[in-house]
Structure formats: C-alpha cells, structure tokens
Coordinates of C-alpha atoms and ligand atoms in Angstrom, one line a residue:
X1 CA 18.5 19.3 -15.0
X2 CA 20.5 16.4 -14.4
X3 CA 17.9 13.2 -14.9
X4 CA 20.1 10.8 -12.7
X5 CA 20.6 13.6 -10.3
X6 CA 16.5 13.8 -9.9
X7 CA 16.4 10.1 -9.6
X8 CA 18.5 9.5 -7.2
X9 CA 17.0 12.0 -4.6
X10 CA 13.2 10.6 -4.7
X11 CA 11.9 8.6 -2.2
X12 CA 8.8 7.3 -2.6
X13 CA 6.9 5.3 -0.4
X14 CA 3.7 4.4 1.4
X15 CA 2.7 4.2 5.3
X16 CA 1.0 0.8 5.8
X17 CA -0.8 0.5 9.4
X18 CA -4.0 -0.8 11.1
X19 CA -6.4 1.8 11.3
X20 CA -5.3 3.8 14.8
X21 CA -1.7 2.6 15.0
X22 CA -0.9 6.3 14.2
X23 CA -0.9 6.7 10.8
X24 CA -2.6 10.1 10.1
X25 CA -0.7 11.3 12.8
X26 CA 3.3 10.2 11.5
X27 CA 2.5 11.1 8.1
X28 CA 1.8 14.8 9.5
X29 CA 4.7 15.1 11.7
X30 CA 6.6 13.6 8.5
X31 CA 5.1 16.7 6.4
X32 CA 5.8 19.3 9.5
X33 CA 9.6 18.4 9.1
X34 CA 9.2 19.1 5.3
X35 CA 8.2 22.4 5.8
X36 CA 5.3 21.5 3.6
X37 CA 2.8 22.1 6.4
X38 CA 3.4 24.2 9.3
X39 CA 0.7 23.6 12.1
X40 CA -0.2 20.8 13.3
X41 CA -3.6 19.2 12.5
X42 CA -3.5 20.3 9.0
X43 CA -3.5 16.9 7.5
X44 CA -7.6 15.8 7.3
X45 CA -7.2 12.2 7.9
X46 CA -8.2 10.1 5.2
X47 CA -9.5 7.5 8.2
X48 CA -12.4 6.8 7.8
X49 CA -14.2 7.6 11.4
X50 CA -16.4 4.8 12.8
X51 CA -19.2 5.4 11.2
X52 CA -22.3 2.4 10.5
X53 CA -20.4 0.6 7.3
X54 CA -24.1 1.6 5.2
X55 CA -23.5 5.1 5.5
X56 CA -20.9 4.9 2.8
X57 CA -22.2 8.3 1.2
X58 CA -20.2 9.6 3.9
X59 CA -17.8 7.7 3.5
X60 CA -16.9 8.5 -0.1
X61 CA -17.4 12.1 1.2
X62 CA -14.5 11.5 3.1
X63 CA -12.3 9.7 0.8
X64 CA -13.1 12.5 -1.4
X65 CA -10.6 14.3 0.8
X66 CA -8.0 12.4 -0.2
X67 CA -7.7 12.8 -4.0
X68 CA -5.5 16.0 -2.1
X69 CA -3.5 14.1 -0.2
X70 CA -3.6 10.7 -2.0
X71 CA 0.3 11.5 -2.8
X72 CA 2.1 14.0 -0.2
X73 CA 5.5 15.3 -2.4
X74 CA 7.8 17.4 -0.1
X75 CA 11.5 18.6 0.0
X76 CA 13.5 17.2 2.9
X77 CA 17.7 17.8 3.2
X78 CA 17.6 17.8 -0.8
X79 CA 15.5 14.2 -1.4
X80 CA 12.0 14.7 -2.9
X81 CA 10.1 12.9 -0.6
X82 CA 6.8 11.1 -1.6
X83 CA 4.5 9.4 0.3
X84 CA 1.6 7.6 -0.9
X85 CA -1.3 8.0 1.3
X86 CA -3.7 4.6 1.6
X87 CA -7.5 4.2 2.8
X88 CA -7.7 3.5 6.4
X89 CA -10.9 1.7 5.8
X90 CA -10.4 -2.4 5.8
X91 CA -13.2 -2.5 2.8
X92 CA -11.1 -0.4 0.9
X93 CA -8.1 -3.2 1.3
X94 CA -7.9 -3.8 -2.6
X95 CA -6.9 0.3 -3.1
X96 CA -4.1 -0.6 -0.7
X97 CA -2.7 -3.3 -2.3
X98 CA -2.5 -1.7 -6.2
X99 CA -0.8 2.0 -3.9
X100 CA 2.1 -1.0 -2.7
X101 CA 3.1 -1.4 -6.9
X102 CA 3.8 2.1 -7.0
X103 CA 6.1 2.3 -4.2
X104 CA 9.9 1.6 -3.9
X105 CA 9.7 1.3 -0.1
X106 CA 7.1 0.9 2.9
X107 CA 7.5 2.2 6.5
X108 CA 4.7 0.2 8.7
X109 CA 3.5 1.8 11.7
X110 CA 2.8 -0.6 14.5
X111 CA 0.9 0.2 18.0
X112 CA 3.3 -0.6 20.9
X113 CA 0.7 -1.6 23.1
X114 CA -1.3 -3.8 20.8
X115 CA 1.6 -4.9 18.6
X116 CA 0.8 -6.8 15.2
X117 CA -2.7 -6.5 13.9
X118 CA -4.7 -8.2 11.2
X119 CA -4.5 -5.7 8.3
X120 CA -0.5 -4.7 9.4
X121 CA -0.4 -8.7 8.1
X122 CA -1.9 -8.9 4.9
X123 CA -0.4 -5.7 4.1
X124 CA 2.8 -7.5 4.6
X125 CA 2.3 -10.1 2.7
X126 CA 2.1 -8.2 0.0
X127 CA 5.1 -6.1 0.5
X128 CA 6.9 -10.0 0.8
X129 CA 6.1 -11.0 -2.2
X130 CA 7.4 -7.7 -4.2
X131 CA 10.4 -7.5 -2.0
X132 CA 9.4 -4.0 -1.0
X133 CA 11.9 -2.8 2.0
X134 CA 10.3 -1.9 4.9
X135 CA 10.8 0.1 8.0
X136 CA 8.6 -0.4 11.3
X137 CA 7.4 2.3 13.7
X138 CA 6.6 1.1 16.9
X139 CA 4.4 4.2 17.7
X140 CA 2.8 5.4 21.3
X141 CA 5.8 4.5 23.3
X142 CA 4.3 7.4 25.4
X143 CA 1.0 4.5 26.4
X144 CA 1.6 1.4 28.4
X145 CA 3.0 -1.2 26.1
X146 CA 4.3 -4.7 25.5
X147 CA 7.9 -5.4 25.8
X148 CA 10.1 -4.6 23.3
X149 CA 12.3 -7.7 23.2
X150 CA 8.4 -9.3 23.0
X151 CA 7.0 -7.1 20.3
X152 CA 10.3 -8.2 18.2
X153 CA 9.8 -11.7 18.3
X154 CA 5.9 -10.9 17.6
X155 CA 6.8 -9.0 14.7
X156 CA 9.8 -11.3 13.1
X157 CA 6.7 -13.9 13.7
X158 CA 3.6 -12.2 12.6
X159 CA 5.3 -10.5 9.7
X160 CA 7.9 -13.0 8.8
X161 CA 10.6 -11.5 8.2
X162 CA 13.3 -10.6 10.1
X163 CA 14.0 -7.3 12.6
X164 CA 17.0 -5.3 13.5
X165 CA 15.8 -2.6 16.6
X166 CA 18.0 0.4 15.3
X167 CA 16.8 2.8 18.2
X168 CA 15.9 1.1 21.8
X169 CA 13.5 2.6 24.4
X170 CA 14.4 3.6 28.0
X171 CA 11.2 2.2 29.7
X172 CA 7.6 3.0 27.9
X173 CA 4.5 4.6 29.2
X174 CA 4.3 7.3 31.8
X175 CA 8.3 6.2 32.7
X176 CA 9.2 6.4 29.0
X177 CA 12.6 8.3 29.1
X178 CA 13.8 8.4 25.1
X179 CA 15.8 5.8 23.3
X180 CA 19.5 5.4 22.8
X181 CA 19.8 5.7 18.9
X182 CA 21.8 3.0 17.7
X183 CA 22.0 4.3 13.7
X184 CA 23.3 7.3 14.8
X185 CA 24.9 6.9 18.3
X186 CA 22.8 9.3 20.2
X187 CA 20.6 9.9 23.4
X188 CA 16.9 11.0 22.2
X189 CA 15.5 12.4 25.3
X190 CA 11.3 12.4 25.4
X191 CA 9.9 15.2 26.6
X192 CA 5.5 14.4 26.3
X193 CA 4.8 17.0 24.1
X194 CA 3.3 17.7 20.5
X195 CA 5.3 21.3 20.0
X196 CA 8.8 20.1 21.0
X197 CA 11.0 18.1 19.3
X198 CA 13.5 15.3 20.5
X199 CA 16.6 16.4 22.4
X200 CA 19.4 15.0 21.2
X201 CA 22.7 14.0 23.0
X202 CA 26.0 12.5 21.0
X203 CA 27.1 9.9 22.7
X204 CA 30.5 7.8 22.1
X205 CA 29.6 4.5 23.2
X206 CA 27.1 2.9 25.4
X207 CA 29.9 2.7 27.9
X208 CA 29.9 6.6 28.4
X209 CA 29.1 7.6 32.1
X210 CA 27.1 10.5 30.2
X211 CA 24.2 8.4 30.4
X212 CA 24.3 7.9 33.8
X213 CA 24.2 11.6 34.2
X214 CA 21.1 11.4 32.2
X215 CA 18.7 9.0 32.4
X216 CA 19.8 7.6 36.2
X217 CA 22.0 4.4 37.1
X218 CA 19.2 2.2 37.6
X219 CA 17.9 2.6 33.3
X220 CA 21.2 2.7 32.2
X221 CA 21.8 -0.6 33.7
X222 CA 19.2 -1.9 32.1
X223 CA 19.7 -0.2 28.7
X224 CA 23.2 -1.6 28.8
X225 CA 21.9 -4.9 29.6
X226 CA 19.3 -4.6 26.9
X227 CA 21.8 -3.6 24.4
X228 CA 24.0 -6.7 25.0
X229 CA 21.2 -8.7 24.3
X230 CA 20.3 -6.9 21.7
X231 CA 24.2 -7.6 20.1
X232 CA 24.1 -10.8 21.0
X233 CA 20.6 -11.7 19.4
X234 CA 20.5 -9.2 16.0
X235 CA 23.1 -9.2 13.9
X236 CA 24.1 -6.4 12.6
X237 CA 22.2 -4.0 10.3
X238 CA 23.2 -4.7 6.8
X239 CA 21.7 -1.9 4.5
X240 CA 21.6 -4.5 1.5
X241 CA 19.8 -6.7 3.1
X242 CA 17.1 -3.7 4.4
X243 CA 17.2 -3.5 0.6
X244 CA 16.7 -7.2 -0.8
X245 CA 13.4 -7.1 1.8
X246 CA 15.0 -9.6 4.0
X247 CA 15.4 -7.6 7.0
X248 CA 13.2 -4.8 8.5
X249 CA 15.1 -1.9 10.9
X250 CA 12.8 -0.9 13.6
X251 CA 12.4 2.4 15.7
X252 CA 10.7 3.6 18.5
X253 CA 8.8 6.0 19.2
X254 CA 5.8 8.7 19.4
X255 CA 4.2 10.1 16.0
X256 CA 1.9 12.5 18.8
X257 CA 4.4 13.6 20.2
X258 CA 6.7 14.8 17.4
X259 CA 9.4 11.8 19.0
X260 CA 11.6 9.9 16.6
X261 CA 9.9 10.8 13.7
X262 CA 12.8 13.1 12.5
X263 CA 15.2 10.1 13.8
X264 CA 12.9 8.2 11.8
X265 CA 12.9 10.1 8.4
X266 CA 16.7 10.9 8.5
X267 CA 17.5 7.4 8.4
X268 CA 15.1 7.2 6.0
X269 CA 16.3 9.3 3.2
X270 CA 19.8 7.6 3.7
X271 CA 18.9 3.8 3.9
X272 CA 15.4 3.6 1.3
X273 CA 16.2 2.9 -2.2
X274 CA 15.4 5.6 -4.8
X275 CA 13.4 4.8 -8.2
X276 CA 14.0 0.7 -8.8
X277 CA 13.9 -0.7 -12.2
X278 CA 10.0 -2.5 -13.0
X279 CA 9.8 -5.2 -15.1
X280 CA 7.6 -5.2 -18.6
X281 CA 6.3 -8.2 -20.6
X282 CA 9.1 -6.5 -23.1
X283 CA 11.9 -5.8 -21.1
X284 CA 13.0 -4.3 -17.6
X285 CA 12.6 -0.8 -17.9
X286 CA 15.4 1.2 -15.6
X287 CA 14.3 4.8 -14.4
X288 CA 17.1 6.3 -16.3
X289 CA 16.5 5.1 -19.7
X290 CA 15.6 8.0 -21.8
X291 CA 12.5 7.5 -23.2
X292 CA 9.2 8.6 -20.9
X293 CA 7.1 5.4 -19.4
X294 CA 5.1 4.9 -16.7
X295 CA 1.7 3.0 -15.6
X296 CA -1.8 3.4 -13.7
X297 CA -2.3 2.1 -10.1
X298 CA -4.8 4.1 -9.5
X299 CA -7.9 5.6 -10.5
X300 CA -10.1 8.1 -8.7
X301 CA -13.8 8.6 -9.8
X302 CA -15.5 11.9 -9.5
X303 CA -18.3 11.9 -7.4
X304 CA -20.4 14.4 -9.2
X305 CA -22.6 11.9 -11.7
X306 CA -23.1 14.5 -14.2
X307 CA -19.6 14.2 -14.8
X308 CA -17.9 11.0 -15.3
X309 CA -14.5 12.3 -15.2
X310 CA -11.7 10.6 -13.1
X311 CA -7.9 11.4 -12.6
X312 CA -5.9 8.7 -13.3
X313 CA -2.8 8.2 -11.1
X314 CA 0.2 7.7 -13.2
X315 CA 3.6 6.0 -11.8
X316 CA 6.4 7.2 -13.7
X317 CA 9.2 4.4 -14.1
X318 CA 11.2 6.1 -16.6
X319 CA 12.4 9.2 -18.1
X320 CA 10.9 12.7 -18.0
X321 CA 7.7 13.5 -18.1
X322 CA 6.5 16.6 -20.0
X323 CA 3.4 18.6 -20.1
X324 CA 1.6 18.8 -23.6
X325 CA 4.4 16.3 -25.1
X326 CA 2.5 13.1 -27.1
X327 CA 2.6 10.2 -25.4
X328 CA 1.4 6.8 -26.2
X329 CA -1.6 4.8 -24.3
X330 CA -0.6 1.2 -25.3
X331 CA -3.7 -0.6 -24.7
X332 CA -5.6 1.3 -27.3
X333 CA -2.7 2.7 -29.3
X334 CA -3.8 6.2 -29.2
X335 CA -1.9 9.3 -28.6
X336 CA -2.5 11.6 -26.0
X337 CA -1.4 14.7 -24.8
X338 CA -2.3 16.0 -21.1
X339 CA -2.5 19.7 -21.0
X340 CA -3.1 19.6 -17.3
X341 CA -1.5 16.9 -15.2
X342 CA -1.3 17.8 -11.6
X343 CA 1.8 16.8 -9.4
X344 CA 1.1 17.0 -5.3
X345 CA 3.1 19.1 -3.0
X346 CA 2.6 19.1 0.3
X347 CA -2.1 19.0 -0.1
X348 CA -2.0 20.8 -2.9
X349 CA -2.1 19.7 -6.6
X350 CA -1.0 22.1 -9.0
X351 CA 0.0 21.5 -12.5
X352 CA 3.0 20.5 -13.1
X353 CA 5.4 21.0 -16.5
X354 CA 7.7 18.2 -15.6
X355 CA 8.1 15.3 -13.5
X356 CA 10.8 12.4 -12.8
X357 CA 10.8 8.7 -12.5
X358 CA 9.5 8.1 -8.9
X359 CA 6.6 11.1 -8.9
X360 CA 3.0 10.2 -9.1
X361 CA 1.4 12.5 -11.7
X362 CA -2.2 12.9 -11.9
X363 CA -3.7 13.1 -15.4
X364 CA -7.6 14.0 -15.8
X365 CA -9.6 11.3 -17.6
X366 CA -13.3 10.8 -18.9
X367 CA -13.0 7.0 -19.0
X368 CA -9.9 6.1 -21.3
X369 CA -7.8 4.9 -18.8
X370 CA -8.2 1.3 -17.0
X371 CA -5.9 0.6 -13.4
X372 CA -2.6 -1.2 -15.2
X373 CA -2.9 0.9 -18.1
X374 CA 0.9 1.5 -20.0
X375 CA 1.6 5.4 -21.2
X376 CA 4.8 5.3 -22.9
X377 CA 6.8 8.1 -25.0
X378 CA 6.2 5.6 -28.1
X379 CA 7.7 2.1 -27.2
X380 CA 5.1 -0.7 -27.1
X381 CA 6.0 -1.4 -23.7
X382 CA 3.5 -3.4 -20.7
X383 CA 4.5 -3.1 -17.4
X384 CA 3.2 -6.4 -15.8
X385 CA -0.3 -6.8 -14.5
X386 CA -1.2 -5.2 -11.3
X387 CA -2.0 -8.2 -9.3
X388 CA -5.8 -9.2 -8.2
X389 CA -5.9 -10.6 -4.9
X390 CA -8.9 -13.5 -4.1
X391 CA -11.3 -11.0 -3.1
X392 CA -13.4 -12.2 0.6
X393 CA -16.9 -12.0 -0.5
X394 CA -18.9 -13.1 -3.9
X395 CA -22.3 -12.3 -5.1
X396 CA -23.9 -12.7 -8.0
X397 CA -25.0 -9.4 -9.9
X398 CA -28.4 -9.1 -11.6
X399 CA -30.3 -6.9 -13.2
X400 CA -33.2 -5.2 -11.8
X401 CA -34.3 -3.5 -14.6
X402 CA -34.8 -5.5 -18.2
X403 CA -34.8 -1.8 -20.0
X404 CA -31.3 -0.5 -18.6
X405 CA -29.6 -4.0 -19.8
X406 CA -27.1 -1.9 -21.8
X407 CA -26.1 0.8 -19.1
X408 CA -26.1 -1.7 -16.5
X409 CA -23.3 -3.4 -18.2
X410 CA -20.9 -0.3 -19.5
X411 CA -21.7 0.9 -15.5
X412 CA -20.0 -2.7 -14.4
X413 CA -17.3 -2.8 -16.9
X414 CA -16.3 1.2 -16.1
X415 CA -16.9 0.8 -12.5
X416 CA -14.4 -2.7 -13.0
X417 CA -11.7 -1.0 -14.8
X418 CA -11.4 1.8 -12.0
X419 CA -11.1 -1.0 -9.9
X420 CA -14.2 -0.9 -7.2
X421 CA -13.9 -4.9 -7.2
X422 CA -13.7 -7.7 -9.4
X423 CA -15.4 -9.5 -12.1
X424 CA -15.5 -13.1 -12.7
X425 CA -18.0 -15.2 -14.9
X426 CA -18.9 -18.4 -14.3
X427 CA -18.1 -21.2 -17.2
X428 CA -20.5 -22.8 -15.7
X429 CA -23.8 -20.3 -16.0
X430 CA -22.6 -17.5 -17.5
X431 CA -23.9 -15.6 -14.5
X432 CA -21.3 -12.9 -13.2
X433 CA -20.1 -12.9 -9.8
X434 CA -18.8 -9.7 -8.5
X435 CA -16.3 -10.2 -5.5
X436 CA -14.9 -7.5 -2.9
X437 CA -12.4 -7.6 0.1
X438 CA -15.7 -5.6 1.8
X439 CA -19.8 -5.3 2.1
X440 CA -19.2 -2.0 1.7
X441 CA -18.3 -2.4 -1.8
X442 CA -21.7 -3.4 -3.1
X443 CA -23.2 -0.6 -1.7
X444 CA -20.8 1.9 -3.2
X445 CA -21.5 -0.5 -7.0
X446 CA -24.8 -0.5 -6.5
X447 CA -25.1 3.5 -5.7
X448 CA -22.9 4.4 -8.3
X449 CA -24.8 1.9 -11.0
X450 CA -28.3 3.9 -10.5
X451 CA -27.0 7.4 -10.0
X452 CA -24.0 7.4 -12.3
X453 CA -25.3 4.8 -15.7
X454 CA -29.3 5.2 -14.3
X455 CA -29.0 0.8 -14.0
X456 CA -30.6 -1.0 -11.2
X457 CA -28.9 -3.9 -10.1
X458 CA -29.8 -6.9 -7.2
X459 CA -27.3 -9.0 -5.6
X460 CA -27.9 -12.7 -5.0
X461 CA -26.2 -14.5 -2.1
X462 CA -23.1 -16.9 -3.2
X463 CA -21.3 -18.6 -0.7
X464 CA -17.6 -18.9 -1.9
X465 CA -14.5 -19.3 -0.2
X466 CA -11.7 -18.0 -2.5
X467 CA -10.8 -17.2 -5.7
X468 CA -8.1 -19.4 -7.0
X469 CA -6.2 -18.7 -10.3
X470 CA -4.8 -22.0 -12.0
X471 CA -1.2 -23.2 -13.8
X472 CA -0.1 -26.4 -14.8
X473 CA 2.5 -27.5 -17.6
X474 CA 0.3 -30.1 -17.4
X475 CA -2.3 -29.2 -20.3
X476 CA -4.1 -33.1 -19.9
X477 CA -4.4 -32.5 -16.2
X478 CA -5.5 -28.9 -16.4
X479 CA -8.2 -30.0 -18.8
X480 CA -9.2 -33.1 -16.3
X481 CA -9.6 -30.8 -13.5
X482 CA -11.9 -28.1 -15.3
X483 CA -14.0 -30.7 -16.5
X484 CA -14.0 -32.2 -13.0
X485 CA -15.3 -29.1 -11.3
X486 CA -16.7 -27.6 -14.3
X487 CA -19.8 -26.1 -11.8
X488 CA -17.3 -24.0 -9.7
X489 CA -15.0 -22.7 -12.7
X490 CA -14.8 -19.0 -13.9
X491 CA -13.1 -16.7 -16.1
X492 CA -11.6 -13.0 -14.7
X493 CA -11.3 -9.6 -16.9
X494 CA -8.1 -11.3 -18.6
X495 CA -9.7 -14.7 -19.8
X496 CA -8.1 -16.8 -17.2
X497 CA -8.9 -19.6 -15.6
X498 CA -10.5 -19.2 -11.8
X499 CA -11.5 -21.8 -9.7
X500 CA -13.9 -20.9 -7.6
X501 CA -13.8 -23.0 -4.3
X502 CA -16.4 -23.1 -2.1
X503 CA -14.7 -24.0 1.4
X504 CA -10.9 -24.4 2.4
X505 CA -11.8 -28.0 3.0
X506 CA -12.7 -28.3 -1.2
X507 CA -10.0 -26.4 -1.8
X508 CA -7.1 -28.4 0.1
X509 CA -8.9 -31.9 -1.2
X510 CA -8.7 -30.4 -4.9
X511 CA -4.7 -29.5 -3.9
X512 CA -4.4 -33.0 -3.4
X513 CA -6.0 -34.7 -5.6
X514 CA -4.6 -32.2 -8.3
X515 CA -0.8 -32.5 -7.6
X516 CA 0.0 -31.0 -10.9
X517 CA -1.9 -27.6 -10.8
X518 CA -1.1 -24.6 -8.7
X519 CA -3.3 -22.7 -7.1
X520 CA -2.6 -19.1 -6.9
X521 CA -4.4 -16.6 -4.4
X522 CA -3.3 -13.7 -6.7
X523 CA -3.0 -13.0 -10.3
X524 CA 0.7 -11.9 -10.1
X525 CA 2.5 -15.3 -10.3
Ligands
G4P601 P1 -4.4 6.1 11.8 O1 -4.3 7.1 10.8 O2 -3.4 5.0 11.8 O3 -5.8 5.5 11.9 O4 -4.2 6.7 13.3 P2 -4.2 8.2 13.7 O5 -2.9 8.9 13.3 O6 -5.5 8.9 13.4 O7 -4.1 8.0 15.3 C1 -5.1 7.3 16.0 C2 -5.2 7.8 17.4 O8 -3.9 7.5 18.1 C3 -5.4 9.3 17.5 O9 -6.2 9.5 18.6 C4 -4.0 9.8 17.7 O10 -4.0 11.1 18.3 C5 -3.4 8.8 18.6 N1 -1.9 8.7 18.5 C6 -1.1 8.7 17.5 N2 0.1 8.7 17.8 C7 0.2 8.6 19.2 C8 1.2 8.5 20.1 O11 2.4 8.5 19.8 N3 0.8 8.4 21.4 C9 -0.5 8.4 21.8 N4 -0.7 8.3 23.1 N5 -1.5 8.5 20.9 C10 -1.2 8.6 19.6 P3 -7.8 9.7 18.5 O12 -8.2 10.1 19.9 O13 -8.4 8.5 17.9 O14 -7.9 10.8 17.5 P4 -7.8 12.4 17.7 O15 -9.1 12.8 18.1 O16 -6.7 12.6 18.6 O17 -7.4 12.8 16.3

C-alpha cells in the first residue's frame, strides 16, 4: 500500500462544543453519511446527563461508554475520516484539552440561538495557540435564533479569530427556508425532518431568477442583499489561511435534522489538512518519514479495581504501524510488542494489523504507559510535552490512614500519570496540592485511591488562584523572586518552577514588580 497515498486521505479531527450545542447529534449524522452507522440514535452520547455532580459513579459508568466511541474511524468518498470524540462534562475539561494535540483540525459546533458559550471559548484558546484549523457549525437553524450577521461579529469577537460564512441562511426558526451554499454554488432547501436529506439546487450565480422561483421574491431580496454585504465585509475564503488557523469558514445549519451536515463534511474532506508534521525535542518528525513513531494523549483506566489495566491511546505521527513488530517506549527504553492493539471503526474496536500516521490506535496497558509517553520504531525521539493548563481548583491531599502511606502514594502517582489532575508540591512545606479544572475530580481520586490502591485520603481546603509556570533569562531575578515568595512556590511532575498565586490581584502586582519573568498559564511555552 502506498504510505503517502494513506496519508494523504486521513482526516482527523475532534468536535469541540458546549455541552447541548449539538454535538452528539452532528457527530451521528457525520457517521450516518459514512455508512458506519445506519439508524439513527445509534451513537450513546458520551454527555454526561444532568445528573447531581456527586453521583460520579454514574458518571464514570457513562464515560465508560466512550472508550467505544472515544475515536469514530469511517470511510467517506475515499478519505479515512476520524473523529475524536471529547467528554461533554466541563469537569472533565483537562481530557479535552490533551484530545486537541492529537488532532490536525477542529470543527466547533455553536448553538444559533445562544451563540458563543463559555467552554466553546477556552476550547478555543487552545486550538489558537496550536494553530489548529477550525470550522464552525452554527447548529439549530430550525429554533429561533440570533442574527447571523450578529452571531459573526460575536464569534470573530468571542473566539478571536476571524470568520468567512461559506453557506448563508434564508430566515431561521419556524421560516427557516435553507441556505444558498456559497463553497459550492447551490440552493440547500430545508425540509424539518430527521430521515430526509437536503435538497439540492445548482445554481449559477445569485443573480439567477431560479431563486425566485424557489424561495419567493421577498427572501431572495434579502438573501441578495445579505450576500452583498456579505462580499463587501468578508473577504474571500483563502483555503491557506483556513489552514495557518487565521480564519475559520462557517456553515449553517441543523445536525437534527440531517441539514448541512453532508454540505458540511464534503467541504470538509476537501479544505482540512491531512497528517501535519509534530515537532520533537530532536527533530520535526513528518508523517511520511519511514520509521514508526507516535505518542500518548490519552489514557483510559479500567473501572474494574481487580484489574488495573488501561488502554493507552496512541497518536501515530509517523510511519506504519504494525501489529507484533518491536517498538521502542522511550521513557523507560524498553521494547515492547502489542499483540492486540485495537483501531475504531465506526463503535467498534477490533484489532487491527496495520495502521497510518493520522489513526488513533489503542494499545492495552497494566501501568507502563504515562499521557506524553514516546513509542518509536527505535529512534530516541520526544514528541514535546503535552501541555498542563493552570488547573481551577487546589487542595491539599493527606493521608487518612498512617498504615497505607505506601499505596497511597503509587495510587497518586498512577492516578497522575493517567492524567485525572495535577500534582504540584509546595517548596515551601513539602505538602502536595492536587489541582483539577472540576470538584468532581476529587471525588473520582478519592474513589479510585480506596477501591483501586485500598489508600484513604482527606482533602484540606487551599484557596489559590492559578497555577503559574515561570521563565526568565534572567537567572539573578528568577532567584530574587523565589526567594521573595518562597511561601507560595511549587514544583510540578517535571521539576519546574510554579508559582502559585493566590488572587489575580497578587498575581498582576508580582507581573509588575517582576518585569523580567513570564508567567505562563500552561506548560507548553
Ligand atoms: P451535545 O452532544 O453537544 O451535548 O448535544 P446533543 O447532540 O446531545 O444535543 C442537545 C440537544 O439539542 C438534544 O436535545 C438534541 O436533540 C438537540 N438538537 C441537536 N441538534 C438540533 C437541531 O439542529 N435543532 C434542534 N431543534 N435541536 C437540536 P435533547 O432534548 O436534550 O436530547 P434528546 O432527548 O433529543 O436526545
């Protein structure tokens, strides 16, 4: 098989949305056009319902579900299509952010009628600073909803980065016609229903009196109107600048009802980038160099405590991967050889002989692998940290029972390296201070602690604001500083240097009293 060939058709990419924007819902119309499902309401959302945030045994039942459909791998018009499916759940925020290193593009869903929400924005943020391309949804143009010359502005604002509308609606809610397709120069006609899919019309220009004949003289005023503006306002779309993440084409339309999502996905597999090279401490590593290497960015733990096995999600980057070939796990040096890795079609995960630089593989694990990790056919290669955001809440973790001291800290190291939160120990008291992006997260570490390592922990209230890694050339002033605020400094997993600031008020004063030092909100910098 032709490696470059395989390359060049994967697409692989993640749907990023506040919980209810439609999420579930596109990614299963998405896998309907695949042919990888073939009824509706196959795909068990990986939302997590509304349930009380302490019932997180439930919870976990749920995400259990989606070790299946973590990664969604299905043929479409001769691209391998993978999608990368991320927790709902705001707690689990940190999972989200590692699944965004693994992808080469991002399609954000975004609720017409309640336009940019909180988590839409920090997911963004992250997708800014990687340069990930991405492609909005405006979804439910079937509801009631905000302008769409409005919700443009709100999203070049909220999102910061700039738009390009490449399909335009005729009205919205109950009077929601269809949109003129500007990618492809069409009339999509909406007919409110799940079964039936968009009616299509060629049309030459938006001059054409067909569209009079179709959608009335009254909306095609306005549509013509619109689309002036439109012209006037956007510049064109420029697919390299889709590509350098500097500009973000949006559609319209309704995931429910099966409209513009095949609009959606055809552009899709023409405009998103295949496999990009990744940087490594080493080297940049491009997907057709010929050697095998790839990295973990994610980790799922078994929930049966009698057996700590995981499956380790592996990204490959480079080469082919083979079943029962040797391959090398940098950080401890070892060999290993996977007799069963698993590659996800459609729900299922079968095992798989071969895979290509863009498929997710999963490889069962009993605890070798940490997220980050480097597998490589033999090269000492590292691809670069995943980053750590500031996590949003800190407490301090201590033992609850003198006898388990031992269990109690392999339980928070394993239970670190799969990710669950962070670690950070102060400098000052050499107490450790566990921090999350959600309450939730202590539960889930404290669960796991007694039932999977038999350790009993206690948290103790700590009221921080941020997590702030530091960098100066400065070594003098680096030194001054720590000594200056030697109470509120830490150190995380790699040895670095945190500051730990209590309020954004201590933080900005220390930013200006400490010109020479940067404060970074994530480990990547
Ligand atoms: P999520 O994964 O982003 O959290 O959202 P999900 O797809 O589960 O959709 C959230 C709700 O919005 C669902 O309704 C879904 O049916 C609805 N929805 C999705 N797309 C559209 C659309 O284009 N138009 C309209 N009107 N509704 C849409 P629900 O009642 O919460 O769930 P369910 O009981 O229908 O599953």
């Amino acid at each position: 098989m032709d490696i470059n060939k395989e390359i060049e058709r994967r697409r692989t990419f993640a749907i990023i949305s506040h919980p209810d924007a439609g999420k579930t819902t596109l990614t299963e119309k998405l896998l309907l056009f695949g042919g990888a499902i073939h009824v509706a309401g196959a795909v068990k959302s990986n939302k997590i319902k509304k349930t009380a945030t302490s019932d997180w045994m439930e919870i976990e039942k749920q995400r259990g579900i989606s070790v299946a459909t973590s990664v969604m791998g299905f043929e479409y018009d001769g691209y391998k299509i993978n999608i990368l499916d991320t927790p709902g759940h705001q707690d689990f925020a940190e999972d989200t952010f590692r699944t965004l290193t693994a992808v080469d593009s991002v399609i954000i869903v975004v609720d017409a009628a309640k336009g940019v929400e909180r988590q839409t924005r920090k997911l963004m943020e992250v997708c800014r600073m990687r340069k990930t391309p991405v492609i909005i949804f405006v979804n439910k143009m079937d509801r009631e909803g905000k302008d769409p010359f409005d919700l443009l502005d709100e999203l070049e604002k909220e999102l910061q980065i700039r738009v390009r509308p490449l399909s335009w609606p005729i009205n919205g809610g109950a009077k929601f016609k269809g949109v003129f397709n500007i990618f492809e120069h069409t009339l999509d006609l909406f007919t409110p229903s799940k079964e039936t899919v968009t009616e299509r019309v060629q049309i030459s220009d938006i001059n054409s009196p067909e569209i009079e004949k179709i959608v009335g003289e009254e909306d095609t005023a306005k549509l013509r109107e619109d689309m002036e503006l439109i012209d006037g306002v956007y510049p064109e779309f420029d697919k390299e600048e889709y590509l350098q993440g500097e500009v973000a084409p949006v559609f319209f339309g309704s995931a429910l009802n099966t409209f513009g999502v095949k609009e959606l996905l055809d552009c899709f597999i023409r405009i998103a980038p295949s496999p990009k090279p990744v940087e490594t401490d080493e080297r940049e590593v491009k997907p057709t160099d010929p050697g095998f290497s790839g990295f973990v960015f994610k980790i799922h733990a078994n929930m049966d405590p009698n057996h700590r096995s995981c499956i380790a999600f592996v990204k490959i980057c480079s080469g082919k991967f083979e079943r029962n070939v040797n391959y090398k796990h940098i950080r401890s040096g070892k060999m290993m050889r996977f007799s069963a890795p698993t590659a996800f079609m459609a729900q299922k995960k079968s095992v798989v002989d071969e895979a290509y630089p863009g498929d997710i593989v999963g490889l069962p694990d009993t605890g070798n692998f940490k997220i980050g990790d480097t597998l490589t056919g033999g090269e000492n290669l590292n691809f670069k940290g995943l980053p750590s955001f500031s996590p949003e809440i800190f407490k301090y973790i201590e033992n609850d029972d003198p006898m388990k001291a031992k269990q109690l800290e392999k339980g928070i190291r394993q239970l670190m390296d799969e990710g669950v939160a962070q670690m950070f120990v102060s400098q000052f008291n050499g107490r450790k201070i566990i921090g999350t992006v959600g309450q939730l997260q202590f539960e889930v570490i404290q669960y796991r602690l007694l039932h999977e390592y038999g350790a009993q922990c206690r948290w103790e209230p700590l009221s921080l604001y941020k997590a702030c890694w530091i960098e100066s050339d400065d070594e003098k002033e680096l030194e001054n500083f720590k000594k200056r605020k030697h109470q509120f400094m830490a150190t995380d997993k790699e040895g670095r240097d945190v500051f730990m600031a209590d309020s954004n008020y201590v933080l900005q004063m220390a930013q200006k009293d400490f010109p020479a030092i940067t404060f970074h909100f994530s480990s990547e910098f």
